[in-house]
């Protein structure tokens, strides 16, 4: 009983501190850091910097971007999972948050229990492209070519857990043709070898492929979204779904996360600021330029965001396990 009485004031103090923290957030002169679990200069980093700029005014605070790259994004994610739950350290992560649990044998955090979900920001479509010297000109012709060249097809990706790796896994499963996957250290070298004819195919984000398609340096066969894209240079590309791969749907989304235990009032303030940013004309224009689509449905709400990630974990786990591709 004495121990309980001794602990009670500390517990009440902690509750009072949390309440005060929520009321005072954001703390004056303390920036809000958006942690990007990848190197500066990539697509996720670009989204984070645009979002940080758009969130400053509605949040009433300085918002900065901090890069913490490594281990396919899990190092940066773990940094946020272990951060103080005061709203001043949040995470911007892509689809890797849903695929890491099955890609990595050991995880330093629990995806569904170690974060407060703040809402989805955007989705980035993907395109299936081929080397410029590839004979097929349409997806139908490509399917015939793949059937005739089983065991000889090289499929590039930007590394384990990269968007191109995940799309490649799903594509092989959908066409029921195993390909030799060649992992590169980033999209740059993978694209260079595709353009040079050293590999046959690549499935990657429009942020990385649109320029090469427009310059006619690669052949474009299809997009991975359920609906065709409106981007002028991509609007004539069929979807893989309409081309015969029924139900094929993969895009690279970005979402915001806070450490578990972040007060509900703080979560609401962060979510409100994020939703205001998504309607900012400058942010919208920048995202359109990246080929990204801003999320406008219920997934901007924390609860729906978490439900979406839980479903995506269930979607990717059997695909990754069937491929037998893991990282320690």
Coordinates of C-alpha atoms in Angstrom, one line a residue, residues 98 112 253 304-318:
X98 CA 3.6 -2.3 -44.4
X112 CA 0.7 -1.5 -35.5
X253 CA 1.8 6.0 -50.6
X304 CA -8.8 4.7 -41.2
X305 CA -5.1 5.2 -41.9
X306 CA -4.2 2.4 -39.4
X307 CA -6.9 0.1 -40.9
X308 CA -5.4 0.6 -44.3
X309 CA -1.9 -0.2 -43.2
X310 CA -3.1 -3.4 -41.4
X311 CA -4.8 -4.5 -44.6
X312 CA -1.7 -3.8 -46.6
X313 CA 0.5 -5.8 -44.3
X314 CA -1.9 -8.7 -44.9
X315 CA -1.7 -8.1 -48.6
X316 CA 2.1 -8.1 -48.9
X317 CA 3.0 -10.8 -46.3
X318 CA 2.1 -13.8 -48.4

